[in-house]
Every structure is written in C-alpha cells, then in structure tokens.
Coordinates of C-alpha atoms and ligand atoms in Angstrom, one line a residue:
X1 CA 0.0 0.0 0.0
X2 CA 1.4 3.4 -0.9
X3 CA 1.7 5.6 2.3
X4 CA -0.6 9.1 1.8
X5 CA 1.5 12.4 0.8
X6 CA 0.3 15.6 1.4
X7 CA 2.4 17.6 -1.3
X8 CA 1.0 21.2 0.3
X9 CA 2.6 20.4 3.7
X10 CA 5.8 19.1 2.0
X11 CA 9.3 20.6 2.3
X12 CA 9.6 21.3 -1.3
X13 CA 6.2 22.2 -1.9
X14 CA 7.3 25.8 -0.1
X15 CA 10.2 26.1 -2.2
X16 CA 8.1 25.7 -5.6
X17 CA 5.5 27.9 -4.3
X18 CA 8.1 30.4 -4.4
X19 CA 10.1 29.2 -7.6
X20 CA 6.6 29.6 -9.5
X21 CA 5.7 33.3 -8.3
X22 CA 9.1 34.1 -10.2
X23 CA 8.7 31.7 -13.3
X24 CA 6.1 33.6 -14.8
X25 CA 8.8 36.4 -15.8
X26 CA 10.8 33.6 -17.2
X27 CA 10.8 33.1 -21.1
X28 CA 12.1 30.0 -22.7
X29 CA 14.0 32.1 -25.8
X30 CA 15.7 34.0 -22.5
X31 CA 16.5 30.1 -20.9
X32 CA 17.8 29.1 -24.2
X33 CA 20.1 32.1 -24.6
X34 CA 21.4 32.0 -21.0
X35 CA 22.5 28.1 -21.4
X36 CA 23.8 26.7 -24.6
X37 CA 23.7 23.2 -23.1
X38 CA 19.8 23.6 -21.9
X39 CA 19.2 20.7 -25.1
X40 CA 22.0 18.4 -23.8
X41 CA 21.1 18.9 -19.9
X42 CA 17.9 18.5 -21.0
X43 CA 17.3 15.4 -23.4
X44 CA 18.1 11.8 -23.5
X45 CA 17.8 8.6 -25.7
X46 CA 16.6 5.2 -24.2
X47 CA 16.5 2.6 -27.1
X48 CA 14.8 4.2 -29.9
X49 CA 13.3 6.8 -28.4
X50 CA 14.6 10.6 -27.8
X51 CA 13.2 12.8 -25.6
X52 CA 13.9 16.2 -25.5
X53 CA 12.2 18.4 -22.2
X54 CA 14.3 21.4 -22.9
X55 CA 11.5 24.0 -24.0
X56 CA 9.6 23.4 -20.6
X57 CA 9.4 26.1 -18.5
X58 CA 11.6 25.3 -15.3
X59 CA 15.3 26.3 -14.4
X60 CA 17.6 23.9 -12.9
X61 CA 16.5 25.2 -9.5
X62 CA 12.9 24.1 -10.5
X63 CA 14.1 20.6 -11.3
X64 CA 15.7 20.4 -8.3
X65 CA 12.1 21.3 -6.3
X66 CA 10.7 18.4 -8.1
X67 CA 13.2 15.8 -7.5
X68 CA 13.2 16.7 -3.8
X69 CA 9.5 16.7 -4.1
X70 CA 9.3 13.0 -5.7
X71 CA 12.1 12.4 -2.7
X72 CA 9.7 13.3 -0.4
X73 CA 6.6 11.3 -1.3
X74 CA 8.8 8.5 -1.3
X75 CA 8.5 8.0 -5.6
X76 CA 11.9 5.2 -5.0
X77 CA 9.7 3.4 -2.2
X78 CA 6.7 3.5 -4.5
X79 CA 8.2 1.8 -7.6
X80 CA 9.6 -1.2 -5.2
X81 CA 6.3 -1.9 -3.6
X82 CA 4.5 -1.4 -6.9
X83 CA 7.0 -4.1 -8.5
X84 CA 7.1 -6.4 -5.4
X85 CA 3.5 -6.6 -5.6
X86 CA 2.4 -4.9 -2.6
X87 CA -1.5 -4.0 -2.6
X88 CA -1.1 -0.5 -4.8
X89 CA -4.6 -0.7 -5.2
X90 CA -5.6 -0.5 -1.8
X91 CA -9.4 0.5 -2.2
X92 CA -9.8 -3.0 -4.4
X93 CA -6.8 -4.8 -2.1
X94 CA -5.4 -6.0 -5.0
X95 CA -1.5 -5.5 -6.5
X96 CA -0.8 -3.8 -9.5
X97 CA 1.3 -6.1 -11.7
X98 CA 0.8 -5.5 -15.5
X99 CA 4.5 -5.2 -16.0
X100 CA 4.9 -8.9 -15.1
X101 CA 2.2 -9.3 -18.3
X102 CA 5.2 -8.1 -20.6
X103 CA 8.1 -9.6 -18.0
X104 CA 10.5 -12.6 -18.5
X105 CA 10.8 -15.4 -16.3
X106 CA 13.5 -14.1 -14.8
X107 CA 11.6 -11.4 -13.4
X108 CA 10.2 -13.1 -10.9
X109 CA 7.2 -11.2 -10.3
X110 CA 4.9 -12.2 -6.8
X111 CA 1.7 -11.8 -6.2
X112 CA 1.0 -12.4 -2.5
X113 CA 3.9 -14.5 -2.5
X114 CA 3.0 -16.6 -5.5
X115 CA 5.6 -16.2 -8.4
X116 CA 3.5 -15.2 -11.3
X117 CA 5.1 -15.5 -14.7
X118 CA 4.8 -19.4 -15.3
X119 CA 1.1 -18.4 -15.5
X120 CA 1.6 -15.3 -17.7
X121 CA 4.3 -17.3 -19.5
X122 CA 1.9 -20.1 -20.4
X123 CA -1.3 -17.2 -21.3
X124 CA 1.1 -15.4 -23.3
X125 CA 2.4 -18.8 -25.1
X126 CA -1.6 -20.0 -25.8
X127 CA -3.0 -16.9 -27.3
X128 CA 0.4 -16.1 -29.7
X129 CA 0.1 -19.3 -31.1
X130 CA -3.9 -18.6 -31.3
X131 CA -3.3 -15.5 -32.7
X132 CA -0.7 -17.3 -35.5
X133 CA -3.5 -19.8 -36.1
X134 CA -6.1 -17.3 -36.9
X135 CA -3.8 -15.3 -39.3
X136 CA -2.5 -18.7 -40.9
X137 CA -6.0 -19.8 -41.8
X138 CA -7.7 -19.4 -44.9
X139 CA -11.2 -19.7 -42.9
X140 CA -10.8 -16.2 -41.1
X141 CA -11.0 -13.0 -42.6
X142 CA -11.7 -10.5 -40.1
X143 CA -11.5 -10.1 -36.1
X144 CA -13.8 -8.2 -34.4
X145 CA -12.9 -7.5 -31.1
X146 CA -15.8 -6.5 -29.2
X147 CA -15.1 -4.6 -25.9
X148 CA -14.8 -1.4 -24.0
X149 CA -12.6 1.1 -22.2
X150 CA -9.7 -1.1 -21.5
X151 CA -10.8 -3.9 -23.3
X152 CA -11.0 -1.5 -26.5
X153 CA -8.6 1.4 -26.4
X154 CA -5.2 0.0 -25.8
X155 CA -6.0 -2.9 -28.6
X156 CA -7.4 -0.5 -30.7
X157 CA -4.5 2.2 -30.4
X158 CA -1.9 -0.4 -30.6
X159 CA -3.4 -2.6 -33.8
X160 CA -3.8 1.4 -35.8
X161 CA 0.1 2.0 -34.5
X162 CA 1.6 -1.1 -36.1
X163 CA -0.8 -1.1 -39.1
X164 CA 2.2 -1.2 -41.4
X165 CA 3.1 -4.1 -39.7
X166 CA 0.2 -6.5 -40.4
X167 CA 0.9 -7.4 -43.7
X168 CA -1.0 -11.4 -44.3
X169 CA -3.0 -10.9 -41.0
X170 CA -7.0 -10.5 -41.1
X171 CA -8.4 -7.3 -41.0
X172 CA -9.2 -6.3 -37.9
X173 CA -12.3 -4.0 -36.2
X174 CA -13.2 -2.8 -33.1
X175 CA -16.4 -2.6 -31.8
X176 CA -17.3 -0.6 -28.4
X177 CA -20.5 1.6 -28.4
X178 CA -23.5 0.1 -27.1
X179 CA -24.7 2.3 -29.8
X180 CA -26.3 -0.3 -32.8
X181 CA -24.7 1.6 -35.3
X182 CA -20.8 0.8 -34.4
X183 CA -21.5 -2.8 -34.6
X184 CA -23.6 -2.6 -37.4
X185 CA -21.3 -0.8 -39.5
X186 CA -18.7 -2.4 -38.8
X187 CA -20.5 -5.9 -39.7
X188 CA -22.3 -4.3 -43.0
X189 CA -19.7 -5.9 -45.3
X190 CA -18.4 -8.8 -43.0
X191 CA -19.0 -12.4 -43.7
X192 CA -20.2 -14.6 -40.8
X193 CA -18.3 -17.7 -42.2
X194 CA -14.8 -15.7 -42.1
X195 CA -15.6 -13.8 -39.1
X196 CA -14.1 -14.6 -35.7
X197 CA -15.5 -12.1 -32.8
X198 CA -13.1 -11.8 -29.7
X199 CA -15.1 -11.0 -26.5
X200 CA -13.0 -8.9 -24.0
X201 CA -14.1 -8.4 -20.5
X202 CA -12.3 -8.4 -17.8
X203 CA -15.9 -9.0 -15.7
X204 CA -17.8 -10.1 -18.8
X205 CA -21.0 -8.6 -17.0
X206 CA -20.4 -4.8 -18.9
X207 CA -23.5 -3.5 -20.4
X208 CA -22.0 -2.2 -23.8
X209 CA -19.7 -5.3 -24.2
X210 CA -22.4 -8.5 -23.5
X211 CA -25.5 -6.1 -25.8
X212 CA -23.0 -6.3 -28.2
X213 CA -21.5 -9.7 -27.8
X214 CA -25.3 -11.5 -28.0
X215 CA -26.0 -9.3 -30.7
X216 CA -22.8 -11.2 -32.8
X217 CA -23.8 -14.5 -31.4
X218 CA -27.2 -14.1 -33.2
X219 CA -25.8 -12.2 -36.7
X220 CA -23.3 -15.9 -36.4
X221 CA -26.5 -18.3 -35.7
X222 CA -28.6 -16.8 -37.8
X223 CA -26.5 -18.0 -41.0
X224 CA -26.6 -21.0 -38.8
X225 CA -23.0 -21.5 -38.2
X226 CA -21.6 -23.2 -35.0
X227 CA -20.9 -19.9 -32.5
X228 CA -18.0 -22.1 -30.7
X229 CA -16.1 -21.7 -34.1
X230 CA -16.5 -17.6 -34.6
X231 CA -16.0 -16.7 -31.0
X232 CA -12.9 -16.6 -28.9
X233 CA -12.7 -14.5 -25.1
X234 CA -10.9 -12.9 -22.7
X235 CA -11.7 -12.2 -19.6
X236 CA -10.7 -13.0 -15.7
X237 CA -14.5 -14.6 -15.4
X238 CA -13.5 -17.7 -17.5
X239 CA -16.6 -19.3 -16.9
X240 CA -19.2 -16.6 -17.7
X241 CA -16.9 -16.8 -20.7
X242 CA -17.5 -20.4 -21.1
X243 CA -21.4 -20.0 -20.7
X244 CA -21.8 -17.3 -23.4
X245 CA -20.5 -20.8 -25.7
X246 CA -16.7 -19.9 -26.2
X247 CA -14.5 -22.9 -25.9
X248 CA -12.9 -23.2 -23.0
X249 CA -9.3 -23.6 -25.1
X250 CA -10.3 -20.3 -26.6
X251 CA -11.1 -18.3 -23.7
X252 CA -7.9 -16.4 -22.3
X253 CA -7.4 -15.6 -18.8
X254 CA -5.8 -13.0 -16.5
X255 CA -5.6 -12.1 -13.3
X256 CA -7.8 -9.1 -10.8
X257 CA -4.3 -7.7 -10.4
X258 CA -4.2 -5.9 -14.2
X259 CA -6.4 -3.3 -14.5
X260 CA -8.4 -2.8 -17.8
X261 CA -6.4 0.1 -18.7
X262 CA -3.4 -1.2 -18.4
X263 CA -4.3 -4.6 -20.1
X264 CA -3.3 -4.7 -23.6
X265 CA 0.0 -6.8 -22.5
X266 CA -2.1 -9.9 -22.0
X267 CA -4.6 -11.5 -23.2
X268 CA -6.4 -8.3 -24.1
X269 CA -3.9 -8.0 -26.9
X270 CA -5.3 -10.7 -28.4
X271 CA -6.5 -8.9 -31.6
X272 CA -3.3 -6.7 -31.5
X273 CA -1.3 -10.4 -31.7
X274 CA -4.3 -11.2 -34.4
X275 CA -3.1 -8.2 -36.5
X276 CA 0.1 -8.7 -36.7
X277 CA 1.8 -11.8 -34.9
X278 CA 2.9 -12.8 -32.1
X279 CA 6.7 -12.4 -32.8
X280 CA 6.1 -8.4 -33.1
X281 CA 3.2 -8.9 -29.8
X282 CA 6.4 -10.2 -28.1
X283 CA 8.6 -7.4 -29.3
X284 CA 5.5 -4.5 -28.6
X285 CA 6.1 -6.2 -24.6
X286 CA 10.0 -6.3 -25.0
X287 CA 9.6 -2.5 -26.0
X288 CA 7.7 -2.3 -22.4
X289 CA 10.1 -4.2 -20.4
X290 CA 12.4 -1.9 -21.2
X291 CA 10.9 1.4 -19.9
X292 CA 9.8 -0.7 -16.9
X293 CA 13.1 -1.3 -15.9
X294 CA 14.4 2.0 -16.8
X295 CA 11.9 3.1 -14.2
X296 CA 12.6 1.3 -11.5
X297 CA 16.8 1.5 -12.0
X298 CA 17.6 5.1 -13.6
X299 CA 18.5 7.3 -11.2
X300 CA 15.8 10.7 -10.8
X301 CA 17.5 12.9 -13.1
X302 CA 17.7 11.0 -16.0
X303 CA 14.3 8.6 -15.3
X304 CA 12.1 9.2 -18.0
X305 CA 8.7 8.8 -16.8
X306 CA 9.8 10.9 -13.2
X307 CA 11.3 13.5 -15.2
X308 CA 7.8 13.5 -17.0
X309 CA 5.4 13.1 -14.3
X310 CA 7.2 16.1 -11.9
X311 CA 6.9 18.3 -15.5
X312 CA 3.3 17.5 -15.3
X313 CA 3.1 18.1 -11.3
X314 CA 5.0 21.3 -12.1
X315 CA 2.2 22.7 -14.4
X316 CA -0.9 21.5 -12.9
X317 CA -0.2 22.8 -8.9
X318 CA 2.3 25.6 -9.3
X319 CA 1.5 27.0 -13.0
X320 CA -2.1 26.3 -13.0
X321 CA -2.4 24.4 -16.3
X322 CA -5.3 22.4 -16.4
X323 CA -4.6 20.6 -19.5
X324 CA -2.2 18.4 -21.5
X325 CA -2.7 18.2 -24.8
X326 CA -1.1 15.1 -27.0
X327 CA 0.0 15.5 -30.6
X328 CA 1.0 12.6 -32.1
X329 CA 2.2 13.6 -35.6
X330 CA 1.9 9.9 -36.8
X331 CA -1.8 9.1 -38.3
X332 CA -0.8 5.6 -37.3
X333 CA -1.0 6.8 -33.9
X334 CA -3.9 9.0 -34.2
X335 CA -5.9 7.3 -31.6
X336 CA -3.7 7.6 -28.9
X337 CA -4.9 10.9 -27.3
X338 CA -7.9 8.7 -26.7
X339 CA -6.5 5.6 -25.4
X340 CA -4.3 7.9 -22.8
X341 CA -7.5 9.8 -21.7
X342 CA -9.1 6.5 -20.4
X343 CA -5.2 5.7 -18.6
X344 CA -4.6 8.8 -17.3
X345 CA -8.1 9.9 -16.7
X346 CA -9.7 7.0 -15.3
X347 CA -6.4 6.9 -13.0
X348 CA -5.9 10.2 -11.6
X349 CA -9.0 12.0 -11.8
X350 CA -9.7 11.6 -8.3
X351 CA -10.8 14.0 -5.7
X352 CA -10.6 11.6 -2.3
X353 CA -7.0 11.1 -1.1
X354 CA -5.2 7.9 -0.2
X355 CA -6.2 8.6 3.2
X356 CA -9.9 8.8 2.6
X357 CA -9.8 12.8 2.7
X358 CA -10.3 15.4 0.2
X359 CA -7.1 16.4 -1.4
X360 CA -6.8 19.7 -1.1
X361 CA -4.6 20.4 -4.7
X362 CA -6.0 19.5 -8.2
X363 CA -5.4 16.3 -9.4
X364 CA -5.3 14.6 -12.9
X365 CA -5.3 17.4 -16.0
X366 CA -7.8 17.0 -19.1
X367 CA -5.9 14.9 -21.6
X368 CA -6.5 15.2 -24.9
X369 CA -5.4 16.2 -27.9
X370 CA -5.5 14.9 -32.0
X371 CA -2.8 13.7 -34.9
X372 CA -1.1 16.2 -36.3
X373 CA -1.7 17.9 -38.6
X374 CA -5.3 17.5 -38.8
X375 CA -5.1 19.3 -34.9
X376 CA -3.4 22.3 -36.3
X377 CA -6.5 23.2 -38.9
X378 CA -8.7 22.7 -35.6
X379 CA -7.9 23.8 -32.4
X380 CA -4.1 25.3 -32.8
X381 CA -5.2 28.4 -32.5
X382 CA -6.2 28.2 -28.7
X383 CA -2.7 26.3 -28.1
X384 CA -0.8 29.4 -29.5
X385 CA -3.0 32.5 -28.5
X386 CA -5.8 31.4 -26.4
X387 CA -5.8 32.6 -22.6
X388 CA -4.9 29.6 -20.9
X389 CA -1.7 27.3 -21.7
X390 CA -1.6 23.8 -22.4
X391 CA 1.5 21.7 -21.8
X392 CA 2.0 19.5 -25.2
X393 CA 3.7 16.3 -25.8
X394 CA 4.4 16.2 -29.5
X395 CA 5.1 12.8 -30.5
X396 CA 6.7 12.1 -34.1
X397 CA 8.5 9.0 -36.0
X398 CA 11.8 9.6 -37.7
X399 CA 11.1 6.5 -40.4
X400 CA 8.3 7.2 -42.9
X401 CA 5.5 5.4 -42.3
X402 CA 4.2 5.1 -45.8
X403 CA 5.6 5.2 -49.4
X404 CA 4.7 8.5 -49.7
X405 CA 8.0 9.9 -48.3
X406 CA 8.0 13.5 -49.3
X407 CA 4.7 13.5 -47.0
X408 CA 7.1 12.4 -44.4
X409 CA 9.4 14.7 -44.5
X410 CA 6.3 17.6 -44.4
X411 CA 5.0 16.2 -41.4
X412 CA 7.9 16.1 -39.7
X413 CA 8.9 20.0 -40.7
X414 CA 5.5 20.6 -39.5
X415 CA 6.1 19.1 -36.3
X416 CA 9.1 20.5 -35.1
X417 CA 7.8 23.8 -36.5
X418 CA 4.7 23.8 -33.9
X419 CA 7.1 22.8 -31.2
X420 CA 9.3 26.1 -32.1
X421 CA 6.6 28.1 -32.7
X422 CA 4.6 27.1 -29.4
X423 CA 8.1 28.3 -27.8
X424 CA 9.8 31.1 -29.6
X425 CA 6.2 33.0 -30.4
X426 CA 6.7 36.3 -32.2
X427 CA 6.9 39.1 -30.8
X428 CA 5.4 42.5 -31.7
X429 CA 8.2 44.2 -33.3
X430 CA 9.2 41.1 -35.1
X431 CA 5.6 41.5 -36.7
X432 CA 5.9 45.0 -37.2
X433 CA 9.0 44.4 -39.3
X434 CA 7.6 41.7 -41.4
X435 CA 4.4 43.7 -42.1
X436 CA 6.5 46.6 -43.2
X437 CA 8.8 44.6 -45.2
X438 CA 5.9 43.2 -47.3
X439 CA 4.8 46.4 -48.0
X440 CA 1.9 46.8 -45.9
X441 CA 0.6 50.6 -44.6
X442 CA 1.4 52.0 -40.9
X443 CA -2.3 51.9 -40.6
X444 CA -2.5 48.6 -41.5
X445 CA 0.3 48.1 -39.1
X446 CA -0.9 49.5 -36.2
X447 CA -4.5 47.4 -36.9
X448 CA -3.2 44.5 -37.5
X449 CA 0.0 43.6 -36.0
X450 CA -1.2 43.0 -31.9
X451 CA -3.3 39.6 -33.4
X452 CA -0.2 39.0 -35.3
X453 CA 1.8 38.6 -32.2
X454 CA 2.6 35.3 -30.3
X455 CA 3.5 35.5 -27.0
X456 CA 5.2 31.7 -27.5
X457 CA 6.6 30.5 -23.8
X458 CA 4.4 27.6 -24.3
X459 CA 5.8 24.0 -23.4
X460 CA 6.2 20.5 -24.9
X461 CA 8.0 18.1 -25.0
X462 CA 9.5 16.4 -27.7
X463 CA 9.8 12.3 -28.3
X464 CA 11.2 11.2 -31.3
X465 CA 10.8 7.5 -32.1
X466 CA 13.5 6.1 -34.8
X467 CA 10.6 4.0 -36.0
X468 CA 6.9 3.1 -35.6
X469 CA 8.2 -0.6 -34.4
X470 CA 6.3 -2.7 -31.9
X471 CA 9.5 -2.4 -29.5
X472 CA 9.2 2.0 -29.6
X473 CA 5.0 1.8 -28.9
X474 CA 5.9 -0.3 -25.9
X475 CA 8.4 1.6 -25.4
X476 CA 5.9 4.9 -25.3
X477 CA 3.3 3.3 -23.6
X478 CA 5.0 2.1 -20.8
X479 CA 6.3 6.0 -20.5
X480 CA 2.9 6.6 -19.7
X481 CA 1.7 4.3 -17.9
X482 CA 4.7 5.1 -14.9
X483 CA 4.4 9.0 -15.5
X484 CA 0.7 8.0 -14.4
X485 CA 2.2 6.1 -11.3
X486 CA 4.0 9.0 -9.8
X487 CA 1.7 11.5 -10.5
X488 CA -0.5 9.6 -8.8
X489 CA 1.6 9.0 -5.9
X490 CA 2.0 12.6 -5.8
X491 CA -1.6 13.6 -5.7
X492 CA -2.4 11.0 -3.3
X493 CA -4.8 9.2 -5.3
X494 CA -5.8 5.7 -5.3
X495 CA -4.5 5.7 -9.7
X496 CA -5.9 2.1 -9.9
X497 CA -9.7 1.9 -9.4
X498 CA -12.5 3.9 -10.5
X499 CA -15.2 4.2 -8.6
X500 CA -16.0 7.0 -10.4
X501 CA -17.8 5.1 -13.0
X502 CA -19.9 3.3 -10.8
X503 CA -22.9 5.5 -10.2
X504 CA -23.9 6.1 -13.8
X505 CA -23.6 2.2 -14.6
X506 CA -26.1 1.9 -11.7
X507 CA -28.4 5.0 -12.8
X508 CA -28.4 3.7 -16.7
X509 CA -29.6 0.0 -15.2
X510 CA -32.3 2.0 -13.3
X511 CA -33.3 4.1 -15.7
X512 CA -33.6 0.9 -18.5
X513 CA -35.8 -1.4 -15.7
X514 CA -38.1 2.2 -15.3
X515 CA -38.7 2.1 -19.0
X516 CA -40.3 -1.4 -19.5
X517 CA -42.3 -0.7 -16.5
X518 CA -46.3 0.8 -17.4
X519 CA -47.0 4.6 -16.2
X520 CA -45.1 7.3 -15.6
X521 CA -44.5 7.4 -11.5
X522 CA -42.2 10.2 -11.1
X523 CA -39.0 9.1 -9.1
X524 CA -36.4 11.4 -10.2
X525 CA -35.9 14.9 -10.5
X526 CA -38.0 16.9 -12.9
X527 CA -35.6 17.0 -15.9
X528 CA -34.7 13.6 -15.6
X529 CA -38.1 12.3 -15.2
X530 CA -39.7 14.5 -17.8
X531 CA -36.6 13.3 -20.5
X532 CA -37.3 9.9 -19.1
X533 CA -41.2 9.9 -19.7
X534 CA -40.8 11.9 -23.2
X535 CA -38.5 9.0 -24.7
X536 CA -40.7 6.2 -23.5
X537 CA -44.1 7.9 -25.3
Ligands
F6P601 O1 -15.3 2.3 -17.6 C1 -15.1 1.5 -16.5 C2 -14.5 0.2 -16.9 O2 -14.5 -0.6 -15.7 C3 -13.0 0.4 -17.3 O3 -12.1 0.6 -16.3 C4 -12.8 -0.9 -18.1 O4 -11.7 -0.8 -18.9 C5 -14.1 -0.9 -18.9 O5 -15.1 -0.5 -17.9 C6 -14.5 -2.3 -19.4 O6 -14.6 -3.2 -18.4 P1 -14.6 -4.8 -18.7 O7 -13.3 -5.1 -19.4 O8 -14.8 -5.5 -17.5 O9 -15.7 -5.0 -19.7

C-alpha cells in the first residue's frame, strides 16, 4: 500500500510555491540564450526513443524542487512496492502487476507470495500461437474484437500504431459503443463464415460489451453457423466466458491484479497479436520491459517517466495548467490521445486522497489532444493565442510510415515547426517588421500587427521514435503508464480503481428497468423524469 502524501505540507512544496511566483517572468528564448547546453542537460535517448524536455518552463533550481518533491513522497519506495506486488490498489486490495504481463521469467514477479510469470508465461504462449492460427487460416477473414474502455482502447490504439506491420493478418475492427450503429457498420460488409468475434471483458458482465456480444452471437447463428467456431474471449470470469458458448481452449485468462487500462500486455492484446503476430506482440512487450526497468533502476535525473510526471506536477499545482494536450504527428498513432485519456483519466482523476480525505490540490489534467496535422487546422489556435496554456507532448516518427515519403518529411517540418513556434512565439516588433517589409501601410500596421503577435513561452516536450516498431510503442506506452504512477503518488490518489464510473452504470440499469415498466411514477428529478417519460411515449 502506498503511504498518503500531502504535497501542500511538504518541504519542497514551499520552495516551488516560491520558484513559481518568479517563473512567470521567465521566457524559454531567454533560458535558451542563458545556457547553450539547456538541449543536452535537458534530453536523453533510451533505445529508440529521444526525448527532449528542454522548451519546458523550469530552471535547474525548479528541477531540483521536483526531484526533492518526488524524494519526499517516497517515488523510489513507491516503484519497489508497486514491483514487489504490494497492494497499490488499496481501495480494491489488490496488486498492480501488468509489468509482469510483458516480463520474463527471470523477473520473478509475486503476487501475494506466489511467483506469477509461469502463468503469464503459459497465457502469453496459448493466445500467440492462437493468434498465429487465426492469421495462418484461410477460414478467417476478419476479427472483431468487441469490448470497451480497457478492453477497446489500448487494442485499438496499438493494432492502428503497427498497421504497417500486419501485412497477411486478417483485418481487424473494433467494436465498443452500445450504440447499434458501431457494430452494425462495422458488420455491413463482413462475412459470418470468415468472421471470428473476440469477447473482452475483464468481468464479462459490462453493459455495452455482453449487448453487443449476443447481438454477434445471433448475426453468427442466424447464418446458422456453430458460435463455438467464430468466438474466442478474454476475460478474468472464464466461466461466464464459457457459458456465453466460447471454448474453454479459446477463452484467455488473466488475473484481478491488471487493470483494464493497463491490459493490452495480455490476453487483451489478443487482436493486437491477431493483426500482426505474435513475434512483433512479443517485441510491442519487450519495448515495455524496457521502460519498466528503466523506471525502476535510472536514477531521478535522467528517469524518464519521473522526469515526465514532476513536469506534469509542475504545471498542474504551481503554474495552473489544467490541460495536456497530446500530438501525435503519426496518423498511425492517431488514436492515442484517446487511449491515454481513459489511462490517465480513469487513474488520476480523483478528488478523495489515499487517506480517505479530500485532497486539497487539483489532481489529474484534461488529456487530450489529436494527430497532427489534422489538430493544427482545428484547435491550434487556442494552443498558440488562447488565454490559458496547455502543456503539449508532440510525438513524431523519424522512419516514414508510408511510401509516400516526401509527406514524411512535411509532417515532420510541420512538427518540429509547432514545437518552435509554441516556444519562440513572435513578438510585436518582429511582426511589425515583417508587415513593413511586405509592403503593408502603418495603418495597417498598427490594426493589424497586436493579433499578429505570439507571445510563445508555451511548453512540450519532444519524443522522437527512430521507427513506428512494436518495440518503440511499448516503449511509449509504458512511459505513460509510470508517469501516471508517480503523479499519482503525488496527488495522493488511489490511480488504480475507478469508482467514479460506478454510479452512472447503476443509474443507466435503473433508468432501462423504469422504462419497461407501465406509467409514468415520477421518481427522479423533474428533468430527468420529464426526459425519461418523453423517450418512452
Ligand atoms: O469504464 C469503466 C471500466 O470498468 C473500465 O475501467 C474498463 O476498462 C471498462 O469499464 C471495461 O470493463 P470490462 O473489461 O470489465 O468489460
């Protein structure tokens, strides 16, 4: 169990109270000038990823703060107990293990004193040679994999990212909305006889995922084919699994200790491993394993996900940023904003402290954010002039992703040019001059140039993946998923349940039993009742 931390009675919390009433003044052209090794100081490679933190606003002094913050809640002490198992999830009682999902043997992860990974070894061994089956047969066209939240995003995300590495696998669709229309376009086309649904639950009870599933299982008997031989599942309730008429072979298990958004290692990743094979599965989790035990041996100042987490910490309590906005410039990644929202906001989005008090400090940011460069023809405006500021992580991919290379190399240009441009700005004379030079009037000038002007200062970070390979998106992912850990542990959350999607579960199942019944009692409140009563006439 992770002790509580009250970051507004902490030591360094004083000191950063006071570094942030200065760092308004501070501009990053002005931090660049002053230190011409601010890029080295301030970037690092770790396989194939570079990451460059250098146009955030802190000083060395502010970096300091954070460390001795992290020092503080005990971040070291954290990352042991959180590998050794220990209960991390304390409101559930459970540990917090998805890293042993993409560990080796060696590893020797416990659970409650039980070493796990012969179990995960054997999982992980089943569904790869599943998921070579299905793309080696003739019989199966297409996967669906029908789930939700964890048992969607991450699969989803990570089967888009390695698209270009698919080639001979079946196609592969997600379906999640308890909305009709997402399963039935994606079915309008498909052929029952090559279609092989995947069921992913971690409780197989969830609304959207079971309305969905039974609606397969009849579109399968109704061309009167054997549902056995179209449906596989995963789930940690293996036998509600086998009632819903999977075989029991092809239903793929895991453990109360992963949590849904932090899944796609195991069995969850089935489709991924569908897609594109199990020797690149294996090297998406070797890609993971790696930033996992970067985590838990770099020292502070050049770890990674702490260096990332305190940035965050940084501009959500002292700076008073209530946003981070992700910018993957990598259609193949396009659906990551979304996948993160459901880690990092389903995680730390929590109001109630690890002690069972109110924090008194915001918690988890709005995530969000788009591909570039679809995002800068939408909402880059607000990033560069708009009143507030919103950290950004720009993410791009040295290796062209398509043949279309000179696209590449636009992209890329386009990239780095938002990163310098959310930075430098321009400022008014800079405008002014330009104006004049292209031969524009004073009048126009003096009308003109003050909407012309960029302020700039604002921050990102940089990462720069050599490739779009299974080993860098495990690599990424995993940065996530620990910067998620020690913000949490910072904030005093509880990052690994979510009661907060319990009530309107319960409301929805109300509201659905209220509309078969006859009459129009009034039990709610006078706009739910009255939208209630005006959808059932
Ligand atoms: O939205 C709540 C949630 O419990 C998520 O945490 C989870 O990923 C999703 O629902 C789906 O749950 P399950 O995998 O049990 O169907």
């Amino acid at each position: 169990m992770l002790k509580p931390f009250h970051l507004r009675q902490s030591t360094a919390h004083k000191r950063l109270v006071e570094l942030a009433s200065s760092a308004g003044a501070l501009h990053l052209r002005e931090l660049f000038a002053e230190d011409p090794s601010r890029l080295q100081r301030m970037s690092a490679s770790l396989g194939g990823m570079f990451v460059d933190w250098s146009k955030h606003r802190v000083t060395e002094e502010v970096m300091e703060a954070l460390f001795a913050l992290a020092e503080e809640a005990g971040w070291k002490e954290g990352v042991q107990g959180l590998y050794a198992g220990e209960h991390v999830n304390q409101t559930e009682d459970r540990a917090v293990l998805h890293m042993a999902l993409r560990g080796a043997a060696a590893d020797g992860f416990t659970v409650d004193g039980v070493d796990v990974m012969d179990e995960v070894l054997a999982t992980r061994h089943a569904m790869g040679s599943y998921a070579d089956a299905v793309r080696s047969s003739d019989r199966i066209t297409d996967v669906v994999n029908i789930g939700i939240g964890g048992s969607d995003l991450g699969p989803l995300m990570v089967t888009k990212a390695l698209r270009s590495l698919s080639h001979k696998g079946p196609r592969v669709h997600f379906v999640s909305n308890v909305d009709g229309a997402h399963l039935e376009s994606v079915l309008d086309g498909l052929n029952p006889e090559s279609t092989l649904f995947i069921v992913v639950s971690k409780t197989f009870t969830t609304q959207e995922t079971m309305a969905n599933a039974d609606a397969a299982k009849s579109w399968v008997e109704s061309a009167s084919l054997p549902v056995s031989d179209h449906f596989a599942a995963v789930s940690t309730n293996i036998p509600a699994a086998v009632r819903f008429g999977v075989k029991a072979e092809h239903v793929f298990g895991f453990r109360d200790w992963v949590g849904g958004r932090y899944s796609l290692w195991g069995p969850v990743g089935l489709s991924i491993a569908c897609s594109v094979g199990s020797s690149t599965f294996a090297e998406l989790l070797s890609g993971a394993r790696a930033m996992d035990r970067h985590f838990a041996e770099a020292p502070a100042r050049e770890n990674l996900p702490l260096i990332s987490a305190l940035l965050g910490v940084w501009y959500r309590e002292y700076m008073g940023f209530s946003t981070h906005v992700v910018l993957p410039y990598a259609q193949d990644l396009d659906r990551f904003p979304a996948y993160l929202q459901q880690a990092d906001m389903e995680s730390n989005g929590k109001y109630v402290g690890r002690d069972g008090q109110p924090v008194e400090h915001p918690t988890g940011p709005v995530v969000w954010g788009e591909a570039g460069t679809n995002g800068q023809h939408a909402f880059y405006q607000l990033l560069h002039q708009g009143t507030d500021i919103h950290p950004a992580d720009i993410i791009a991919v040295e290796a062209p992703l398509s043949a279309y290379t000179d696209h590449h190399t636009k992209l890329l240009a386009n990239a780095i040019a938002q990163a310098e441009a959310l930075m430098c700005g321009r400022n008014e004379s800079e405008v002014r001059e330009e104006m004049r030079a292209s031969g524009r009037s004073q009048s126009e000038i003096d009308a003109i140039a003050p909407h012309r002007v960029f302020r700039g200062n604002r921050p990102s970070t940089f990462i720069l993946l050599d490739a779009l390979n299974a080993k860098n998106v495990g690599q990424l992912i995993a940065l996530y998923e620990h910067r998620i850990f020690v913000q949490g542990l910072l904030w005093n959350v509880c990052s690994y349940d979510q009661w907060g999607v319990e009530l309107g579960k319960v409301l929805a199942k109300n509201i659905l039993a209220e509309w078969a019944e006859e009459g129009d009692a009034p039990t709610h409140d006078a706009s739910t009742q009255h939208l209630i009563d005006r959808l059932k006439r």
